[in-house]
């Protein structure tokens, strides 16, 4: 990268030099490029370079009618696509005051939480892989596969769901879905105990993550870090609790927090979130009412009155906001996505300063960034 | 001392992990618990929700699709992958699709076209052995229907003619009935011509009114019975 290292800087930098990590680094998540200025092995400065997966989702939205943005939503963050897809539906419902049937509300909660579990499982798998453990990866993907199969049966897709519609969901769930889901949750309990032994008690894992990459609560506030990274720093902020959307106020669950703020704490918070999500799913399955999931055909064309709507959900990575601006026409004037990974990544230069280059992957991986979500 | 302890703790944690690995290894190799689908030998069954390229539904009544070429699907498709044309066919009320092509390489499988179709004639096919050799991966949705199109048109024409004939007959009958009623009324009126001033009630209308009244009464009675039953049922658990 010769153009970035300027000759006249060389003296001022002393022994320091630049190291490029990514965008095609095997353990870099997606296509992130980190420009590291190193002094020996110590990171003096880090600069995330993003934009390699930019697909102009927000711009795309401005050129088509409102429903045509639906398939885009789950491609913004392909690991928790369902949450994003339903976030858009709920934002539109808030804008147009559309009533959603009870059953559809419960199904939305179940599939969202399943999606959250699968996203966290994938994070644990890839994170452990990043810092050197290959075996857990296979077992966790095995678990995740079951979720994908369950979701496939009702939504018709495994990753990029387009399940939500304005005023409901596309397809009803059946008894088999409920059985499969509770069977999966039962199985997951035993598996999580195994992972605890396999990963959490492993000395190598602990040494590589304990006390590494501490993000304190103040840093989180400054940069707008949300999600498990924020809760690992001791701030009990969860959109599902802070501003309950949908029917989340009906469920009994905890917002797990820890105070250490290091990589290990972020791991622990995610593991406990998997348990909380299971709790929510069990309650939702128990209370699942009957009825229709989509009373009438979804609206094809509508003209919302001019104005703005902001709708926030808790995605697997944090506070995800949808800011819709309507100018009274059939097409959105602007759809702004506030994606959690972007803010979480923004804190990275500060966190990485002063750490060792060997810890870079452990730290960057621990905040669970999804690059397509950052670039949109 | 601490170093020795660390070595033992480390070794122990590795052994615990290894035990789990061995357990899983045994489960899949020694017990031969197969988890792999034997794909070419066993064909998977696709779920009800499975989404593949869209196709036109063949309705039993007509043995054909019901696409009228309205382009609603073409307009809403976010991937712009549908191209459809429709044309008027002689003797049939609705238009018929003459060209329906869809580029599966572009489709994002969102289902908006299925929701948008006014005649509900689109659905996902269950094709999964999809291989494309070109960048343009066109599906001609009318391919399976073209052979039957002439037959369909003939049948539909016959159906519509029959329908029209039926309608005409019904109208004729209605007209005749009305004429008869009118004649009866006229006769009545002629009979009661002397007092003249009072309009005479139509016997047919009277019967209809009677019928309606009876129906309403029956409905009300049913409702009262239902309410009574409910009232009888509700206090019971309170007492117990
Ligand atoms: S499923 Fe979506 S992308 Fe595919 S043809 Fe229908 S509207 Fe277009
Ligand atoms: S919306 Fe339905 S009827 Fe209209 S062109 Fe498409 S398939 Fe045919």
Coordinates of C-alpha atoms and ligand atoms in Angstrom, one line a residue:
Chain A
X1 CA 0.0 0.0 0.0
X2 CA 2.7 2.4 -1.0
X3 CA 0.5 5.5 -1.6
X4 CA -0.5 5.6 2.1
X5 CA 3.0 5.5 3.6
X6 CA 4.5 8.8 2.8
X7 CA 8.2 9.3 2.8
X8 CA 8.2 12.4 4.9
X9 CA 6.3 10.6 7.7
X10 CA 8.8 7.9 8.0
X11 CA 11.1 9.9 10.3
X12 CA 8.3 11.0 12.6
X13 CA 6.9 7.5 12.8
X14 CA 10.2 6.1 14.0
X15 CA 10.1 2.4 13.8
X16 CA 6.4 2.3 13.2
X17 CA 4.9 0.8 10.0
X18 CA 1.6 0.1 8.5
X19 CA -0.1 -3.3 8.3
X20 CA -3.1 -4.0 6.3
X21 CA -5.5 -6.5 7.6
X22 CA -8.2 -7.5 5.2
X23 CA -10.2 -7.1 3.1
X24 CA -9.4 -10.6 2.1
X25 CA -8.0 -11.8 5.4
X26 CA -9.3 -15.3 6.3
X27 CA -10.4 -14.4 9.8
X28 CA -11.6 -10.9 9.0
X29 CA -15.3 -10.8 9.2
X30 CA -16.6 -10.2 5.8
X31 CA -14.7 -7.6 3.9
X32 CA -13.3 -5.2 6.5
X33 CA -9.9 -3.7 5.9
X34 CA -8.1 -2.5 9.0
X35 CA -5.2 -0.2 8.5
X36 CA -3.0 -0.7 11.5
X37 CA 0.0 1.5 12.4
X38 CA 2.3 -0.7 14.5
X39 CA 5.3 -0.1 16.6
X40 CA 6.7 -3.5 16.9
X41 CA 3.7 -5.6 17.8
X42 CA 1.8 -2.8 19.5
X43 CA -1.0 -1.1 17.7
X44 CA -0.5 2.7 17.7
X45 CA -3.4 3.5 15.5
X46 CA -6.1 1.5 13.7
X47 CA -8.4 2.7 11.0
X48 CA -11.3 0.6 9.7
X49 CA -11.8 1.0 6.0
X50 CA -15.3 0.1 5.0
X51 CA -17.3 0.1 1.8
X52 CA -16.3 -3.1 0.1
X53 CA -19.8 -4.5 0.4
X54 CA -21.7 -1.4 -0.3
X55 CA -24.9 -2.2 -2.3
X56 CA -26.8 1.0 -1.9
X57 CA -29.8 -0.4 -0.2
X58 CA -30.9 3.0 1.1
X59 CA -30.6 4.5 -2.4
X60 CA -32.4 1.6 -3.9
X61 CA -35.3 2.2 -1.6
X62 CA -35.8 5.7 -3.0
X63 CA -36.4 4.4 -6.5
X64 CA -39.2 1.9 -5.9
X65 CA -42.5 1.7 -4.1
X66 CA -42.6 1.0 -0.4
X67 CA -43.2 -2.8 -0.5
X68 CA -40.4 -3.3 -3.0
X69 CA -37.9 -2.7 -0.2
X70 CA -39.0 -5.8 1.6
X71 CA -36.5 -8.3 0.1
X72 CA -33.7 -5.8 0.7
X73 CA -34.2 -5.7 4.4
X74 CA -33.0 -9.2 5.2
X75 CA -30.0 -8.7 3.0
X76 CA -28.8 -5.8 5.1
X77 CA -27.8 -8.2 7.9
X78 CA -28.0 -11.7 6.5
X79 CA -27.4 -13.3 9.9
X80 CA -30.4 -11.8 11.6
X81 CA -32.4 -11.1 8.5
X82 CA -35.8 -12.0 10.1
X83 CA -35.4 -9.3 12.7
X84 CA -34.6 -6.7 10.1
X85 CA -37.4 -7.8 7.8
X86 CA -39.9 -7.6 10.6
X87 CA -38.5 -4.3 11.7
X88 CA -39.4 -2.8 8.3
X89 CA -42.9 -4.3 8.4
X90 CA -43.4 -2.9 11.9
X91 CA -42.1 0.5 10.9
X92 CA -44.6 0.6 8.0
X93 CA -47.3 -0.6 10.3
X94 CA -46.5 2.2 12.7
X95 CA -46.6 4.7 9.9
X96 CA -49.9 3.5 8.4
X97 CA -51.5 2.4 11.7
X98 CA -52.1 -1.1 10.5
X99 CA -53.5 -3.6 13.0
X100 CA -51.6 -6.9 13.3
X101 CA -53.4 -10.0 14.4
X102 CA -52.4 -11.5 17.7
X103 CA -51.2 -14.8 16.3
X104 CA -49.0 -13.0 13.8
X105 CA -47.5 -11.0 16.6
X106 CA -46.6 -14.1 18.5
X107 CA -45.2 -15.9 15.5
X108 CA -43.0 -12.8 14.8
X109 CA -41.6 -13.0 18.3
X110 CA -40.9 -16.7 18.0
X111 CA -39.1 -16.4 14.6
X112 CA -37.2 -13.3 15.7
X113 CA -35.9 -15.0 18.8
X114 CA -35.0 -18.1 16.9
X115 CA -33.1 -15.9 14.5
X116 CA -31.3 -14.2 17.4
X117 CA -30.3 -17.6 18.8
X118 CA -29.0 -18.7 15.4
X119 CA -27.1 -15.5 15.0
X120 CA -25.5 -15.8 18.4
X121 CA -24.6 -19.5 17.8
X122 CA -22.9 -18.5 14.6
X123 CA -21.0 -15.8 16.4
X124 CA -19.8 -18.2 19.1
X125 CA -18.8 -20.6 16.4
X126 CA -16.9 -18.1 14.3
X127 CA -15.4 -16.3 17.3
X128 CA -14.0 -19.5 18.7
X129 CA -12.7 -20.3 15.3
X130 CA -11.0 -16.9 15.0
X131 CA -9.1 -17.5 18.2
X132 CA -8.0 -21.0 17.3
X133 CA -10.7 -23.6 18.2
X134 CA -12.0 -25.5 15.2
X135 CA -14.1 -28.2 16.8
X136 CA -16.8 -26.1 18.5
X137 CA -17.4 -24.5 15.1
X138 CA -18.8 -27.7 13.7
X139 CA -21.0 -28.5 16.7
X140 CA -22.5 -25.0 16.8
X141 CA -23.3 -25.0 13.1
X142 CA -25.0 -28.3 13.6
X143 CA -27.3 -26.6 16.1
X144 CA -27.8 -23.6 13.9
X145 CA -28.7 -26.0 11.0
X146 CA -31.7 -27.1 13.0
X147 CA -33.0 -23.6 13.4
X148 CA -32.5 -23.0 9.7
X149 CA -34.5 -26.1 8.9
X150 CA -37.3 -25.1 11.2
X151 CA -37.4 -21.6 9.7
X152 CA -37.2 -23.1 6.2
X153 CA -40.4 -25.0 6.8
X154 CA -42.4 -21.9 7.6
X155 CA -40.7 -19.1 5.7
X156 CA -39.4 -20.9 2.7
X157 CA -35.8 -19.6 3.0
X158 CA -32.9 -20.3 5.2
X159 CA -31.1 -17.0 5.4
X160 CA -32.6 -14.1 3.5
X161 CA -36.1 -14.3 4.8
X162 CA -38.9 -12.3 3.3
X163 CA -41.5 -13.5 5.8
X164 CA -43.1 -10.4 7.1
X165 CA -45.8 -8.5 5.3
X166 CA -47.5 -5.2 6.2
X167 CA -50.1 -6.4 8.7
X168 CA -49.0 -10.0 9.3
X169 CA -46.7 -12.7 8.1
X170 CA -46.9 -14.7 4.9
X171 CA -47.5 -18.2 6.2
X172 CA -49.0 -19.7 9.3
X173 CA -47.1 -22.1 11.6
X174 CA -48.4 -25.5 12.4
X175 CA -48.1 -27.9 15.3
X176 CA -45.0 -29.5 13.9
X177 CA -43.3 -26.2 14.0
X178 CA -44.1 -25.7 17.7
X179 CA -43.0 -29.3 18.4
X180 CA -39.7 -28.9 16.5
X181 CA -39.0 -25.6 18.2
X182 CA -39.5 -26.8 21.7
X183 CA -37.6 -30.0 20.9
X184 CA -34.7 -27.8 19.6
X185 CA -34.8 -25.7 22.8
X186 CA -34.7 -28.8 25.0
X187 CA -31.7 -30.1 23.0
X188 CA -30.0 -26.7 23.2
X189 CA -29.9 -26.7 27.0
X190 CA -27.7 -29.8 27.0
X191 CA -25.6 -28.6 24.2
X192 CA -24.9 -25.3 25.9
X193 CA -23.6 -27.2 28.9
X194 CA -21.3 -29.0 26.6
X195 CA -20.1 -25.8 25.0
X196 CA -19.5 -24.4 28.5
X197 CA -17.1 -27.2 29.1
X198 CA -15.6 -27.2 25.7
X199 CA -15.2 -23.5 25.2
X200 CA -15.8 -21.4 28.3
X201 CA -13.6 -23.5 30.6
X202 CA -10.9 -23.9 28.1
X203 CA -7.7 -22.2 29.3
X204 CA -6.6 -21.1 25.9
X205 CA -9.9 -19.5 25.3
X206 CA -9.9 -17.7 28.6
X207 CA -6.4 -16.5 28.2
X208 CA -7.1 -15.1 24.8
X209 CA -10.3 -13.3 25.8
X210 CA -10.1 -12.3 29.4
X211 CA -9.1 -8.7 30.0
X212 CA -8.7 -8.3 26.2
X213 CA -10.3 -5.4 24.4
X214 CA -12.1 -3.8 27.3
X215 CA -14.8 -1.4 26.1
X216 CA -16.0 0.6 29.1
X217 CA -19.4 2.1 29.5
X218 CA -18.2 5.6 28.8
X219 CA -16.7 4.6 25.5
X220 CA -19.9 2.8 24.6
X221 CA -21.9 6.0 25.3
X222 CA -19.5 8.1 23.3
X223 CA -19.6 5.9 20.2
X224 CA -23.1 4.6 20.5
X225 CA -22.1 1.0 21.0
X226 CA -25.2 -1.1 21.7
X227 CA -26.2 -4.7 22.0
X228 CA -24.2 -7.4 23.8
X229 CA -21.1 -5.2 23.8
X230 CA -22.9 -2.5 25.7
X231 CA -24.4 -5.0 28.1
X232 CA -21.1 -6.6 28.8
X233 CA -19.9 -3.1 29.9
X234 CA -22.6 -3.0 32.6
X235 CA -25.3 -0.9 30.9
X236 CA -28.7 -2.8 30.9
X237 CA -30.0 -1.3 27.7
X238 CA -32.1 -3.5 25.5
X239 CA -34.6 -2.0 23.1
X240 CA -37.0 -4.8 23.9
X241 CA -37.0 -3.6 27.5
X242 CA -36.3 0.1 27.1
X243 CA -39.0 0.8 24.5
X244 CA -40.9 -2.4 24.0
X245 CA -42.2 -2.9 20.5
X246 CA -44.6 -5.5 19.2
X247 CA -45.7 -7.6 22.2
X248 CA -42.3 -7.8 24.0
X249 CA -43.8 -6.2 27.1
X250 CA -45.8 -9.3 27.7
X251 CA -42.8 -11.6 28.2
X252 CA -40.8 -12.2 31.3
X253 CA -37.1 -12.1 30.5
X254 CA -34.0 -10.6 31.8
X255 CA -31.4 -8.3 30.3
X256 CA -28.2 -10.0 31.1
X257 CA -25.4 -7.6 32.1
X258 CA -21.8 -8.0 33.2
X259 CA -19.4 -5.3 34.2
X260 CA -16.0 -6.4 32.8
X261 CA -16.5 -5.2 29.3
X262 CA -13.9 -7.5 27.8
X263 CA -14.2 -10.2 25.2
X264 CA -15.0 -12.9 27.7
X265 CA -17.8 -10.8 29.1
X266 CA -19.2 -10.3 25.6
X267 CA -19.1 -14.1 25.2
X268 CA -20.9 -14.7 28.5
X269 CA -23.6 -12.1 27.7
X270 CA -24.4 -13.7 24.4
X271 CA -24.6 -17.2 26.0
X272 CA -27.0 -15.8 28.6
X273 CA -29.0 -14.0 25.8
X274 CA -29.5 -17.4 24.1
X275 CA -31.0 -18.6 27.3
X276 CA -33.3 -15.5 27.6
X277 CA -34.3 -15.9 24.0
X278 CA -35.2 -19.5 24.7
X279 CA -37.3 -18.4 27.6
X280 CA -39.2 -15.9 25.4
X281 CA -39.8 -18.5 22.8
X282 CA -41.2 -21.0 25.3
X283 CA -43.6 -18.3 26.7
X284 CA -44.7 -17.4 23.2
X285 CA -45.2 -21.0 22.2
X286 CA -47.3 -21.5 25.4
X287 CA -49.5 -18.4 24.8
X288 CA -49.7 -18.8 21.0
X289 CA -53.3 -17.8 20.2
X290 CA -55.3 -19.1 17.2
X291 CA -56.7 -17.0 14.4
X292 CA -55.4 -15.6 11.1
X293 CA -52.0 -14.4 10.4
X294 CA -52.8 -12.2 7.5
X295 CA -56.4 -11.1 7.5
X296 CA -56.3 -9.5 4.1
X297 CA -54.0 -9.3 1.1
X298 CA -51.2 -6.9 1.9
X299 CA -51.4 -3.5 0.4
X300 CA -49.7 -3.1 -2.9
X301 CA -49.6 0.6 -3.3
X302 CA -50.1 3.2 -0.7
X303 CA -49.3 6.8 -0.2
X304 CA -48.4 7.6 3.5
X305 CA -49.0 11.1 4.5
X306 CA -45.9 13.2 4.5
X307 CA -43.8 12.8 7.7
X308 CA -41.2 10.8 9.4
X309 CA -41.3 7.5 11.3
X310 CA -38.6 6.0 13.5
X311 CA -38.8 2.5 14.6
X312 CA -36.2 0.7 16.6
X313 CA -35.7 -3.0 17.3
X314 CA -33.1 -5.0 19.2
X315 CA -31.2 -7.0 16.6
X316 CA -28.7 -9.6 17.5
X317 CA -26.1 -6.9 17.3
X318 CA -27.8 -4.0 19.1
X319 CA -30.1 -1.1 18.5
X320 CA -31.3 -1.2 14.9
X321 CA -33.3 1.8 13.8
X322 CA -35.4 2.4 10.7
X323 CA -36.0 6.0 9.8
X324 CA -38.6 6.4 7.1
X325 CA -39.3 9.7 5.5
X326 CA -42.4 10.0 3.3
X327 CA -43.2 12.9 1.1
X328 CA -46.7 11.6 0.4
X329 CA -45.8 9.7 -2.7
X330 CA -45.8 6.0 -3.5
X331 CA -42.0 5.8 -3.1
X332 CA -40.0 6.5 0.1
X333 CA -38.3 9.9 0.2
X334 CA -35.6 8.3 2.3
X335 CA -35.1 5.2 4.3
X336 CA -32.2 5.5 6.7
X337 CA -31.0 2.5 8.5
X338 CA -29.2 2.9 11.8
X339 CA -27.2 -0.3 11.9
X340 CA -25.6 -1.3 15.2
X341 CA -22.5 -2.8 13.7
X342 CA -21.5 0.6 12.3
X343 CA -21.5 2.3 15.6
X344 CA -19.8 -0.7 17.3
X345 CA -17.0 -0.7 14.7
X346 CA -16.6 3.1 15.2
X347 CA -15.3 2.4 18.7
X348 CA -12.7 0.1 17.5
X349 CA -9.8 2.5 16.8
X350 CA -10.0 3.7 20.5
X351 CA -10.2 0.1 21.8
X352 CA -7.4 -1.2 19.6
X353 CA -4.9 1.5 20.5
X354 CA -2.3 0.1 22.7
X355 CA -3.2 -3.5 22.2
X356 CA -1.1 -6.2 20.6
X357 CA -1.5 -7.1 16.9
X358 CA -2.2 -10.7 17.9
X359 CA -5.3 -9.6 19.7
X360 CA -6.8 -7.7 16.8
X361 CA -8.9 -10.5 15.5
X362 CA -10.0 -11.4 19.0
X363 CA -11.2 -7.9 19.7
X364 CA -12.7 -7.1 16.3
X365 CA -14.4 -10.5 16.2
X366 CA -15.9 -10.1 19.7
X367 CA -18.1 -7.2 18.8
X368 CA -19.9 -9.3 16.2
X369 CA -19.7 -7.1 13.2
X370 CA -21.5 -8.0 10.0
X371 CA -19.9 -6.0 7.2
X372 CA -22.8 -5.9 4.7
X373 CA -24.8 -4.3 7.5
X374 CA -22.1 -1.6 8.0
X375 CA -21.9 -0.9 4.3
X376 CA -25.5 -1.4 3.5
Chain B
X1 CA 4.2 -23.9 42.1
X2 CA 1.7 -21.7 40.3
X3 CA 3.2 -22.7 37.0
X4 CA 2.7 -26.4 37.9
X5 CA -0.9 -25.7 38.8
X6 CA -1.5 -23.8 35.6
X7 CA -0.1 -26.8 33.6
X8 CA -2.5 -29.2 35.4
X9 CA -5.5 -26.9 35.1
X10 CA -4.7 -26.4 31.4
X11 CA -4.3 -30.1 30.8
X12 CA -7.5 -30.9 32.6
X13 CA -9.5 -28.4 30.5
X14 CA -8.0 -29.8 27.4
X15 CA -9.0 -33.3 28.5
X16 CA -12.6 -32.2 29.2
X17 CA -12.8 -30.8 25.8
X18 CA -11.3 -33.8 24.2
X19 CA -13.8 -36.1 26.0
X20 CA -16.6 -34.1 24.4
X21 CA -15.0 -34.4 21.0
X22 CA -14.6 -38.2 21.5
X23 CA -18.2 -38.5 22.5
X24 CA -19.4 -36.7 19.3
X25 CA -16.9 -38.7 17.3
X26 CA -18.3 -42.0 18.7
X27 CA -21.9 -40.9 18.1
X28 CA -21.4 -40.3 14.4
X29 CA -18.8 -43.0 13.5
X30 CA -19.2 -45.9 15.8
X31 CA -23.0 -45.7 16.3
X32 CA -23.2 -44.8 12.6
X33 CA -25.9 -42.2 13.2
X34 CA -26.3 -40.9 9.7
X35 CA -27.0 -37.3 9.4
X36 CA -26.2 -36.8 5.7
X37 CA -28.9 -36.8 3.2
X38 CA -28.2 -39.4 0.5
X39 CA -29.1 -37.0 -2.1
X40 CA -29.1 -38.5 -5.6
X41 CA -30.5 -41.8 -4.2
X42 CA -33.0 -40.2 -1.8
X43 CA -34.8 -37.2 -3.2
X44 CA -35.7 -34.7 -0.5
X45 CA -39.3 -33.6 -0.1
X46 CA -39.7 -29.9 -0.3
X47 CA -41.7 -28.2 2.4
X48 CA -44.9 -26.4 1.7
X49 CA -43.2 -23.1 2.1
X50 CA -40.3 -24.0 -0.1
X51 CA -39.6 -21.3 -2.6
X52 CA -38.3 -21.8 -6.0
X53 CA -39.0 -20.1 -9.3
X54 CA -42.6 -18.9 -9.6
X55 CA -45.0 -20.9 -11.8
X56 CA -48.6 -20.6 -12.9
X57 CA -51.2 -22.7 -11.1
X58 CA -53.2 -25.1 -13.2
X59 CA -56.8 -24.9 -12.0
X60 CA -58.9 -28.1 -12.0
X61 CA -62.0 -26.5 -13.3
X62 CA -60.4 -25.0 -16.4
X63 CA -57.3 -27.2 -16.7
X64 CA -55.3 -24.1 -17.3
X65 CA -53.9 -21.0 -15.6
X66 CA -55.9 -17.9 -15.0
X67 CA -53.3 -15.2 -15.9
X68 CA -54.9 -12.3 -17.6
X69 CA -51.7 -10.5 -18.4
X70 CA -52.4 -7.5 -16.2
X71 CA -48.8 -6.9 -15.4
X72 CA -49.4 -6.4 -11.7
X73 CA -46.6 -8.9 -10.9
X74 CA -44.3 -7.3 -13.4
X75 CA -44.7 -3.9 -11.9
X76 CA -44.2 -4.9 -8.3
X77 CA -41.2 -7.2 -8.8
X78 CA -38.3 -5.6 -7.1
X79 CA -35.8 -7.5 -9.2
X80 CA -37.5 -6.6 -12.5
X81 CA -37.3 -10.2 -13.6
X82 CA -40.8 -10.8 -14.9
X83 CA -42.0 -9.9 -18.4
X84 CA -45.5 -10.7 -19.3
X85 CA -47.9 -9.7 -22.1
X86 CA -51.5 -10.3 -22.5
X87 CA -53.9 -10.1 -25.4
X88 CA -57.6 -10.2 -26.1
X89 CA -58.9 -13.6 -27.3
X90 CA -62.0 -13.8 -29.4
X91 CA -65.0 -15.1 -27.6
X92 CA -63.5 -14.9 -24.1
X93 CA -64.3 -12.1 -21.7
X94 CA -60.9 -12.0 -19.9
X95 CA -57.6 -11.4 -21.5
X96 CA -55.1 -14.2 -21.8
X97 CA -51.4 -14.1 -21.2
X98 CA -49.5 -14.6 -24.4
X99 CA -46.0 -14.3 -23.1
X100 CA -44.7 -14.9 -19.6
X101 CA -41.0 -15.1 -19.0
X102 CA -39.1 -14.9 -15.8
X103 CA -35.4 -14.7 -15.2
X104 CA -34.7 -16.9 -12.3
X105 CA -31.2 -15.7 -12.0
X106 CA -32.5 -12.3 -10.9
X107 CA -35.4 -13.4 -8.7
X108 CA -35.0 -12.6 -5.0
X109 CA -37.8 -15.0 -4.1
X110 CA -39.7 -12.3 -2.1
X111 CA -43.2 -13.4 -3.1
X112 CA -44.5 -10.0 -3.8
X113 CA -45.6 -11.1 -7.2
X114 CA -47.7 -13.9 -5.7
X115 CA -49.3 -11.4 -3.3
X116 CA -50.0 -8.9 -6.1
X117 CA -51.7 -11.2 -8.5
X118 CA -55.4 -10.4 -8.7
X119 CA -56.4 -13.8 -10.0
X120 CA -54.2 -15.8 -7.5
X121 CA -52.7 -17.8 -10.3
X122 CA -49.0 -17.6 -9.2
X123 CA -47.3 -19.9 -6.8
X124 CA -43.8 -21.1 -6.0
X125 CA -42.7 -24.2 -7.8
X126 CA -40.9 -26.9 -5.8
X127 CA -38.1 -27.3 -8.3
X128 CA -34.8 -27.6 -6.5
X129 CA -32.5 -29.3 -9.1
X130 CA -31.9 -26.0 -10.8
X131 CA -28.8 -25.6 -12.8
X132 CA -28.1 -22.8 -15.1
X133 CA -25.5 -22.8 -17.9
X134 CA -26.0 -19.2 -19.0
X135 CA -26.3 -15.9 -17.3
X136 CA -29.8 -15.6 -18.6
X137 CA -31.8 -18.2 -16.8
X138 CA -35.2 -17.7 -18.3
X139 CA -38.3 -19.7 -17.3
X140 CA -41.1 -19.7 -19.8
X141 CA -44.1 -20.1 -17.5
X142 CA -46.5 -20.7 -20.3
X143 CA -44.5 -23.6 -21.7
X144 CA -46.7 -26.3 -20.1
X145 CA -49.9 -24.5 -21.1
X146 CA -49.3 -23.7 -24.7
X147 CA -50.4 -27.1 -25.9
X148 CA -53.7 -26.8 -24.1
X149 CA -54.4 -23.2 -25.0
X150 CA -56.6 -23.9 -28.0
X151 CA -58.5 -26.5 -26.1
X152 CA -58.9 -24.1 -23.2
X153 CA -60.1 -21.3 -25.4
X154 CA -62.7 -23.6 -27.0
X155 CA -63.8 -24.9 -23.7
X156 CA -63.9 -21.5 -22.1
X157 CA -65.9 -20.1 -25.0
X158 CA -68.4 -23.0 -24.6
X159 CA -68.5 -22.3 -20.9
X160 CA -69.1 -18.7 -21.3
X161 CA -71.7 -19.3 -24.0
X162 CA -73.5 -21.7 -21.7
X163 CA -73.2 -19.1 -18.9
X164 CA -74.6 -16.4 -21.2
X165 CA -77.4 -18.7 -22.3
X166 CA -78.2 -19.6 -18.7
X167 CA -78.2 -15.9 -17.8
X168 CA -80.5 -15.1 -20.8
X169 CA -82.8 -17.9 -19.8
X170 CA -82.9 -16.6 -16.2
X171 CA -83.6 -13.1 -17.4
X172 CA -86.3 -14.4 -19.7
X173 CA -87.9 -16.3 -16.8
X174 CA -87.7 -13.3 -14.6
X175 CA -89.2 -11.2 -17.3
X176 CA -92.0 -13.7 -17.8
X177 CA -92.7 -13.9 -14.1
X178 CA -92.7 -10.1 -13.9
X179 CA -95.1 -9.9 -16.8
X180 CA -97.4 -12.5 -15.2
X181 CA -97.3 -10.7 -11.9
X182 CA -98.1 -7.5 -13.7
X183 CA -101.0 -9.1 -15.5
X184 CA -102.3 -10.5 -12.2
X185 CA -102.0 -7.1 -10.7
X186 CA -103.8 -5.5 -13.6
X187 CA -106.6 -8.1 -13.2
X188 CA -106.7 -7.4 -9.5
X189 CA -106.8 -3.7 -10.2
X190 CA -109.5 -4.1 -12.7
X191 CA -111.5 -6.1 -10.2
X192 CA -111.2 -3.5 -7.6
X193 CA -111.5 -0.8 -10.1
X194 CA -114.7 0.5 -8.7
X195 CA -113.4 1.8 -5.3
X196 CA -110.2 2.6 -7.2
X197 CA -108.4 4.7 -4.6
X198 CA -106.8 2.0 -2.5
X199 CA -103.7 0.4 -4.0
X200 CA -103.9 -3.4 -3.9
X201 CA -101.0 -5.2 -2.4
X202 CA -99.1 -7.5 -4.7
X203 CA -99.6 -11.1 -3.5
X204 CA -96.1 -12.1 -4.5
X205 CA -94.6 -9.2 -2.6
X206 CA -96.8 -10.1 0.3
X207 CA -95.4 -13.6 0.3
X208 CA -91.9 -12.4 0.1
X209 CA -92.4 -10.0 3.0
X210 CA -94.0 -12.9 5.0
X211 CA -91.0 -15.1 4.3
X212 CA -88.6 -12.4 5.4
X213 CA -90.4 -11.7 8.6
X214 CA -90.4 -15.4 9.4
X215 CA -86.7 -15.6 8.7
X216 CA -85.9 -12.7 11.0
X217 CA -88.1 -14.2 13.7
X218 CA -86.3 -17.5 13.4
X219 CA -82.9 -15.8 13.6
X220 CA -84.0 -13.8 16.7
X221 CA -85.2 -16.9 18.4
X222 CA -81.9 -18.7 17.6
X223 CA -80.0 -15.8 19.0
X224 CA -82.1 -15.7 22.2
X225 CA -81.5 -19.4 22.6
X226 CA -77.8 -18.9 22.2
X227 CA -77.7 -16.1 24.7
X228 CA -79.7 -18.2 27.2
X229 CA -77.4 -21.1 26.7
X230 CA -74.4 -18.8 27.3
X231 CA -76.0 -17.3 30.3
X232 CA -76.6 -20.8 31.6
X233 CA -73.1 -21.8 30.9
X234 CA -71.3 -18.8 32.4
X235 CA -72.3 -18.8 36.0
X236 CA -71.6 -22.5 36.4
X237 CA -67.8 -22.2 36.9
X238 CA -68.3 -19.3 39.2
X239 CA -70.4 -21.3 41.6
X240 CA -68.2 -24.3 41.6
Ligands
LIG1 S1 -40.6 -13.7 -6.1 FE1 -40.1 -11.5 -6.0 S2 -38.2 -11.3 -7.3 FE2 -39.1 -13.3 -7.8 S3 -40.4 -12.9 -9.6 FE3 -41.7 -12.7 -7.8 S4 -41.6 -10.5 -7.3 FE4 -39.9 -10.9 -8.7
LIG2 S1 -50.4 -10.5 -11.7 FE1 -51.3 -12.5 -12.1 S2 -52.8 -12.2 -13.7 FE2 -51.5 -10.4 -13.7 S3 -50.0 -10.8 -15.2 FE3 -49.1 -11.5 -13.3 S4 -49.7 -13.6 -13.1 FE4 -50.9 -12.7 -14.7

